[in-house]
Amino acid sequence: MDAPHHKHDHQVIPSDPALRTKALESLLVEKGLVDPAALDAIIDAYENKIGPRNGARVVARAWVDPGYKERLLRDAGPAIAELGYSGAQGEHMVALENTPAVHNLVVCTLCSCYPWPVLGLPPVWYKSAPYRSRAVIDPRGVLREFGTELAEDVEIRVWDSTAEVRYLVLPERPPGTGNMTEEELAALVTRDSMIGVAKIAAPRGVEA
Amino acid sequence: MSAPDLTSLPSLPRDDEGPAFAEPWQAQAFGLAVRLSAEGHFTWKEWAAALAAELKAAADRGEPDDGSRYYEHWLAALERLVTRKGLTDTAALAARKQAWADAYRHTPHGQPVLLPKSSS
């Protein structure tokens, strides 16, 4: 449907929240409380550069390098920093290893705490009330909705993020990937697998 | 890649693997909170608490929280926190918002929108 066709002799007035954001930003910048260049750099980083790809590289490294994996599971922050990614808010990072017996699922029941430096910005569903409440009450049901069926004897551990602690799931390496390079492996790693709502499928042509 | 099909879920909205900003102002509001915290105007813990309070207030009002209004709550929390911290006040925010609306209203299409020097 076309927007009402009136003559644009002036600019389209932005929405209420857009105007409020402009008001806030311009006031704070004027007072010297926010550096506009630093602000742009953050937005650019989260929008374009950071993203689940950082986390995927961490996971792939852990799959191919047992020493790195050990460091990652022992203290994730420094291990992640080894690859050049560091926390924006300095929160403590914890890596959780999925195994055939244990499946980890990450949520933030309070708001939307999320490991931004490795996963970028949280997806809309991660911030929604249904996910925030149901991940704790009925994790198996939530996983099923993401297409993730776990055997009854698999233990599901749900981790509630806070302002201080963020979690990154280390998913299981899929079968049939023994000959793949670290880079090829990283390409298999999905954001959802690092939140714990999905497993990583075996590459095409490989039977699980 | 086996992206799960979630289109059948009425209550669990999701997006692609890209950034979760629906509009540019959301990214702007996001960056402001991150930057103000990084500059030490409030701690990230204070920010998380302010945002959680706003989300809870929305839920208490009976608003459907499917994530779609998330950044509106984010913005409200940010306004509240910067006001409480004395970085600015509600009157200044309201006046500045009006000034921006006027500037858009009076700027011919195709020209950059600038605030008049007098507005503060």
Coordinates of C-alpha atoms in Angstrom, one line a residue:
Chain A
M1 CA 0.0 0.0 0.0
D2 CA 1.3 3.4 -0.9
A3 CA 1.8 6.1 1.7
P4 CA -0.7 9.0 1.5
H5 CA 0.5 11.1 -1.4
H6 CA 1.1 14.6 -0.2
K7 CA 3.6 17.1 -1.5
H8 CA 6.9 16.8 0.3
D9 CA 7.6 20.5 0.8
H10 CA 9.2 19.7 4.1
Q11 CA 10.9 16.7 5.6
V12 CA 9.0 13.7 6.9
I13 CA 8.8 14.1 10.6
P14 CA 10.3 11.1 12.3
S15 CA 8.4 8.9 14.7
D16 CA 8.1 9.7 18.4
P17 CA 10.8 7.4 19.6
A18 CA 13.1 8.5 16.8
L19 CA 12.6 12.2 17.8
R20 CA 13.2 11.3 21.5
T21 CA 16.4 9.5 20.6
K22 CA 17.6 12.5 18.6
A23 CA 16.7 14.8 21.5
L24 CA 18.6 12.6 23.9
E25 CA 21.6 12.2 21.7
S26 CA 21.9 15.8 20.7
L27 CA 21.6 17.1 24.3
L28 CA 24.2 14.6 25.6
V29 CA 26.6 15.3 22.7
E30 CA 26.3 19.1 23.3
K31 CA 27.1 18.7 26.9
G32 CA 30.2 16.7 26.0
L33 CA 28.8 13.6 27.8
V34 CA 28.9 11.4 24.6
D35 CA 31.5 11.5 21.8
P36 CA 29.5 11.3 18.6
A37 CA 32.4 9.5 16.8
A38 CA 32.6 6.9 19.6
L39 CA 28.9 6.5 19.3
D40 CA 29.0 5.9 15.6
A41 CA 31.9 3.5 16.1
I42 CA 29.8 1.4 18.5
I43 CA 26.8 1.3 16.2
D44 CA 28.9 0.4 13.3
A45 CA 30.7 -2.3 15.2
Y46 CA 27.5 -4.0 16.4
E47 CA 25.6 -3.6 13.2
N48 CA 28.3 -4.7 10.8
K49 CA 31.5 -6.1 12.3
I50 CA 30.6 -7.9 15.4
G51 CA 28.1 -10.7 15.0
P52 CA 27.8 -14.3 15.5
R53 CA 30.8 -14.8 13.3
N54 CA 33.1 -13.9 16.2
G55 CA 31.6 -16.6 18.3
A56 CA 31.8 -19.1 15.4
R57 CA 35.5 -18.6 15.2
V58 CA 35.9 -19.2 18.9
V59 CA 33.9 -22.5 18.6
A60 CA 35.8 -23.7 15.6
R61 CA 39.1 -23.0 17.3
A62 CA 38.0 -25.0 20.3
W63 CA 37.0 -27.9 18.1
V64 CA 40.5 -28.1 16.4
D65 CA 42.7 -27.1 19.3
P66 CA 42.3 -29.1 22.5
G67 CA 44.5 -26.8 24.5
Y68 CA 42.4 -23.8 23.4
K69 CA 39.2 -25.7 24.3
E70 CA 40.6 -26.3 27.8
R71 CA 41.4 -22.7 28.3
L72 CA 38.0 -21.6 26.9
L73 CA 36.1 -23.9 29.3
R74 CA 38.3 -23.0 32.3
D75 CA 38.1 -19.2 31.8
A76 CA 36.3 -18.0 28.6
G77 CA 37.1 -14.3 28.8
P78 CA 40.9 -14.5 28.2
A79 CA 40.4 -17.4 25.7
I80 CA 38.0 -15.2 23.7
A81 CA 40.4 -12.3 24.0
E82 CA 43.1 -14.5 22.5
L83 CA 41.2 -14.2 19.2
G84 CA 41.0 -10.5 19.5
Y85 CA 37.4 -10.1 20.9
S86 CA 36.8 -8.4 24.2
G87 CA 33.8 -7.5 26.2
A88 CA 32.2 -4.1 25.8
Q89 CA 31.0 -4.0 29.4
G90 CA 33.7 -6.2 30.9
E91 CA 31.3 -8.9 32.0
H92 CA 32.5 -12.3 32.9
M93 CA 32.2 -14.8 30.1
V94 CA 31.5 -18.5 30.6
A95 CA 31.7 -21.2 27.9
L96 CA 29.4 -24.2 28.3
E97 CA 30.2 -27.4 26.5
N98 CA 27.4 -29.4 25.0
T99 CA 28.0 -33.2 25.0
P100 CA 25.9 -36.2 24.0
A101 CA 24.7 -36.3 27.6
V102 CA 24.3 -32.6 28.4
H103 CA 22.7 -29.8 26.4
N104 CA 23.1 -26.2 27.6
L105 CA 20.5 -23.5 26.9
V106 CA 21.1 -19.8 27.6
V107 CA 18.4 -17.2 28.5
C108 CA 18.1 -13.9 30.3
T109 CA 14.9 -14.0 32.3
L110 CA 15.4 -10.5 33.6
C111 CA 16.0 -8.6 30.4
S112 CA 18.3 -9.5 27.5
C113 CA 21.8 -9.9 28.8
Y114 CA 23.7 -11.4 25.9
P115 CA 27.3 -12.1 25.0
W116 CA 27.5 -9.2 22.5
P117 CA 31.2 -9.4 21.7
V118 CA 30.9 -12.9 20.4
L119 CA 27.3 -13.1 19.2
G120 CA 26.5 -9.5 18.1
L121 CA 23.1 -8.2 18.9
P122 CA 20.4 -10.5 20.4
P123 CA 17.7 -11.7 18.0
V124 CA 14.2 -10.5 18.6
W125 CA 12.9 -13.8 20.0
Y126 CA 15.7 -13.8 22.6
K127 CA 14.3 -10.6 24.1
S128 CA 10.7 -11.7 24.0
A129 CA 8.7 -12.5 27.2
P130 CA 7.7 -16.0 25.9
Y131 CA 11.3 -17.1 25.4
R132 CA 12.5 -15.5 28.6
S133 CA 9.9 -17.3 30.7
R134 CA 9.4 -20.5 28.9
A135 CA 13.1 -21.4 28.5
V136 CA 13.2 -22.0 32.2
I137 CA 9.8 -23.6 32.7
D138 CA 9.7 -25.8 29.6
P139 CA 13.2 -25.9 27.9
R140 CA 12.4 -29.1 26.1
G141 CA 9.3 -27.6 24.6
V142 CA 11.2 -24.4 23.5
L143 CA 13.9 -26.5 21.9
R144 CA 11.3 -28.5 20.0
E145 CA 9.9 -25.3 18.6
F146 CA 13.4 -24.5 17.3
G147 CA 13.4 -27.9 15.7
T148 CA 15.7 -29.4 18.3
E149 CA 14.6 -32.8 19.5
L150 CA 16.7 -34.2 22.3
A151 CA 16.5 -37.7 23.6
E152 CA 14.8 -38.1 27.0
D153 CA 18.0 -39.1 28.7
V154 CA 19.8 -35.9 27.7
E155 CA 20.1 -33.5 30.6
I156 CA 19.1 -29.9 29.7
R157 CA 20.8 -27.2 31.7
V158 CA 19.3 -23.7 31.5
W159 CA 21.6 -20.8 32.3
D160 CA 20.2 -17.4 33.3
S161 CA 22.5 -14.6 32.1
T162 CA 23.0 -11.5 34.3
A163 CA 24.7 -8.2 34.0
E164 CA 27.8 -9.8 35.3
V165 CA 27.9 -13.2 33.7
R166 CA 27.3 -14.0 30.0
Y167 CA 27.3 -17.5 28.5
L168 CA 28.5 -18.9 25.2
V169 CA 27.5 -22.5 24.3
L170 CA 30.2 -24.6 22.8
P171 CA 28.1 -26.8 20.5
E172 CA 29.0 -30.4 19.6
R173 CA 31.1 -30.8 16.5
P174 CA 28.9 -32.4 13.9
P175 CA 29.9 -35.8 12.5
G176 CA 31.7 -36.0 9.2
T177 CA 33.8 -32.9 9.7
G178 CA 37.1 -34.5 10.4
N179 CA 38.8 -33.2 7.3
M180 CA 37.5 -29.7 7.5
T181 CA 39.7 -26.7 8.1
E182 CA 39.1 -24.3 11.0
E183 CA 37.6 -21.8 8.6
E184 CA 35.2 -24.3 7.1
L185 CA 34.2 -25.4 10.5
A186 CA 33.5 -21.8 11.6
A187 CA 31.1 -21.4 8.6
L188 CA 29.0 -24.3 10.0
V189 CA 28.5 -22.7 13.4
T190 CA 25.1 -20.9 13.7
R191 CA 24.2 -18.2 16.2
D192 CA 21.3 -20.4 17.5
S193 CA 23.7 -23.2 18.3
M194 CA 25.8 -20.9 20.4
I195 CA 22.7 -19.8 22.4
G196 CA 21.8 -23.5 22.7
V197 CA 18.4 -23.5 21.0
A198 CA 19.8 -25.6 18.1
K199 CA 22.4 -28.2 17.3
I200 CA 24.7 -27.9 14.3
A201 CA 23.7 -30.1 11.4
A202 CA 26.2 -32.3 9.7
P203 CA 27.4 -30.8 6.4
R204 CA 25.4 -31.8 3.4
G205 CA 26.1 -35.4 2.2
V206 CA 27.1 -36.6 5.7
E207 CA 24.7 -38.9 7.6
A208 CA 24.5 -38.1 11.2
Chain B
M1 CA 22.8 -24.7 7.5
S2 CA 19.6 -25.8 9.1
A3 CA 17.8 -22.8 10.3
P4 CA 14.8 -24.0 12.2
D5 CA 11.4 -23.0 10.8
L6 CA 9.9 -20.7 13.4
T7 CA 7.3 -19.0 11.2
S8 CA 4.7 -21.3 12.6
L9 CA 5.3 -19.9 16.1
P10 CA 2.9 -17.2 17.1
S11 CA 4.7 -16.4 20.4
L12 CA 8.3 -16.7 19.6
P13 CA 9.3 -14.0 17.1
R14 CA 12.8 -14.2 15.5
D15 CA 14.8 -12.7 12.8
D16 CA 17.7 -13.7 10.5
E17 CA 21.2 -13.8 11.8
G18 CA 21.6 -10.1 11.1
P19 CA 21.4 -7.2 13.6
A20 CA 18.1 -7.0 15.4
F21 CA 17.5 -3.3 14.8
A22 CA 14.2 -2.6 13.1
E23 CA 14.9 1.1 12.7
P24 CA 18.0 3.3 12.9
W25 CA 16.9 5.0 16.1
Q26 CA 17.0 1.7 17.8
A27 CA 20.7 1.3 17.0
Q28 CA 21.2 4.9 18.1
A29 CA 19.5 4.3 21.4
F30 CA 21.5 1.1 21.8
G31 CA 24.8 2.9 21.2
L32 CA 23.9 5.7 23.6
A33 CA 23.4 3.3 26.5
V34 CA 26.6 1.4 25.7
R35 CA 28.6 4.6 25.3
L36 CA 27.2 6.4 28.5
S37 CA 28.1 3.3 30.5
A38 CA 31.6 3.1 28.9
E39 CA 32.1 6.7 29.9
G40 CA 31.2 5.9 33.4
H41 CA 27.9 7.9 33.7
F42 CA 26.3 4.7 35.0
T43 CA 27.4 1.1 35.4
W44 CA 26.2 -1.6 33.2
K45 CA 24.5 -3.2 36.2
E46 CA 22.5 0.0 36.8
W47 CA 21.6 -0.1 33.1
A48 CA 20.4 -3.7 33.2
A49 CA 18.3 -2.9 36.3
A50 CA 16.7 0.2 34.7
L51 CA 15.9 -1.8 31.5
A52 CA 14.5 -4.7 33.5
A53 CA 12.3 -2.3 35.5
E54 CA 10.9 -0.8 32.3
L55 CA 10.2 -4.3 30.8
K56 CA 8.5 -5.3 34.0
A57 CA 6.3 -2.2 34.1
A58 CA 5.2 -2.8 30.5
A59 CA 4.3 -6.4 31.4
D60 CA 2.4 -5.2 34.5
R61 CA 0.4 -2.8 32.3
G62 CA -0.6 -5.9 30.3
E63 CA 1.3 -5.0 27.2
P64 CA 2.0 -8.0 25.0
D65 CA 5.7 -8.4 25.2
D66 CA 6.7 -10.2 22.0
G67 CA 9.9 -8.2 21.7
S68 CA 8.5 -5.8 19.1
R69 CA 8.4 -2.9 21.5
Y70 CA 11.6 -3.8 23.1
Y71 CA 13.6 -0.7 22.0
E72 CA 10.8 1.6 23.1
H73 CA 11.2 0.2 26.6
W74 CA 15.0 0.6 26.1
L75 CA 14.6 4.2 25.2
A76 CA 12.2 4.9 28.1
A77 CA 14.7 3.3 30.5
L78 CA 17.5 5.4 29.1
E79 CA 15.5 8.6 29.5
R80 CA 14.7 7.7 33.0
L81 CA 18.3 6.8 33.9
V82 CA 20.0 9.8 32.4
T83 CA 17.4 12.1 34.1
R84 CA 17.9 10.4 37.4
K85 CA 21.7 10.7 37.0
G86 CA 21.2 14.4 36.4
L87 CA 22.8 14.3 32.9
T88 CA 19.7 16.1 31.6
D89 CA 16.1 16.7 32.7
T90 CA 12.7 15.9 31.3
A91 CA 11.9 19.5 30.4
A92 CA 15.1 19.8 28.3
L93 CA 14.3 16.5 26.6
A94 CA 10.8 17.6 25.8
A95 CA 11.9 21.0 24.5
R96 CA 14.6 19.4 22.4
K97 CA 12.2 16.8 20.9
Q98 CA 9.9 19.7 19.9
A99 CA 12.8 21.6 18.4
W100 CA 13.7 18.6 16.3
A101 CA 10.1 18.1 15.1
D102 CA 9.9 21.8 14.2
A103 CA 13.2 21.6 12.4
Y104 CA 11.9 18.7 10.3
R105 CA 8.7 20.6 9.7
H106 CA 10.5 23.7 8.4
T107 CA 13.3 22.2 6.5
P108 CA 12.6 21.9 2.8
H109 CA 12.7 18.4 1.4
G110 CA 16.2 17.3 0.4
Q111 CA 18.1 19.6 2.7
P112 CA 19.8 18.5 5.9
V113 CA 17.8 19.0 9.0
L114 CA 19.6 21.2 11.5
L115 CA 18.5 22.6 14.8
P116 CA 18.3 26.4 15.0
K117 CA 21.1 27.8 17.2
S118 CA 18.7 29.2 19.8
S119 CA 17.1 25.9 20.8
S120 CA 18.5 24.3 23.9

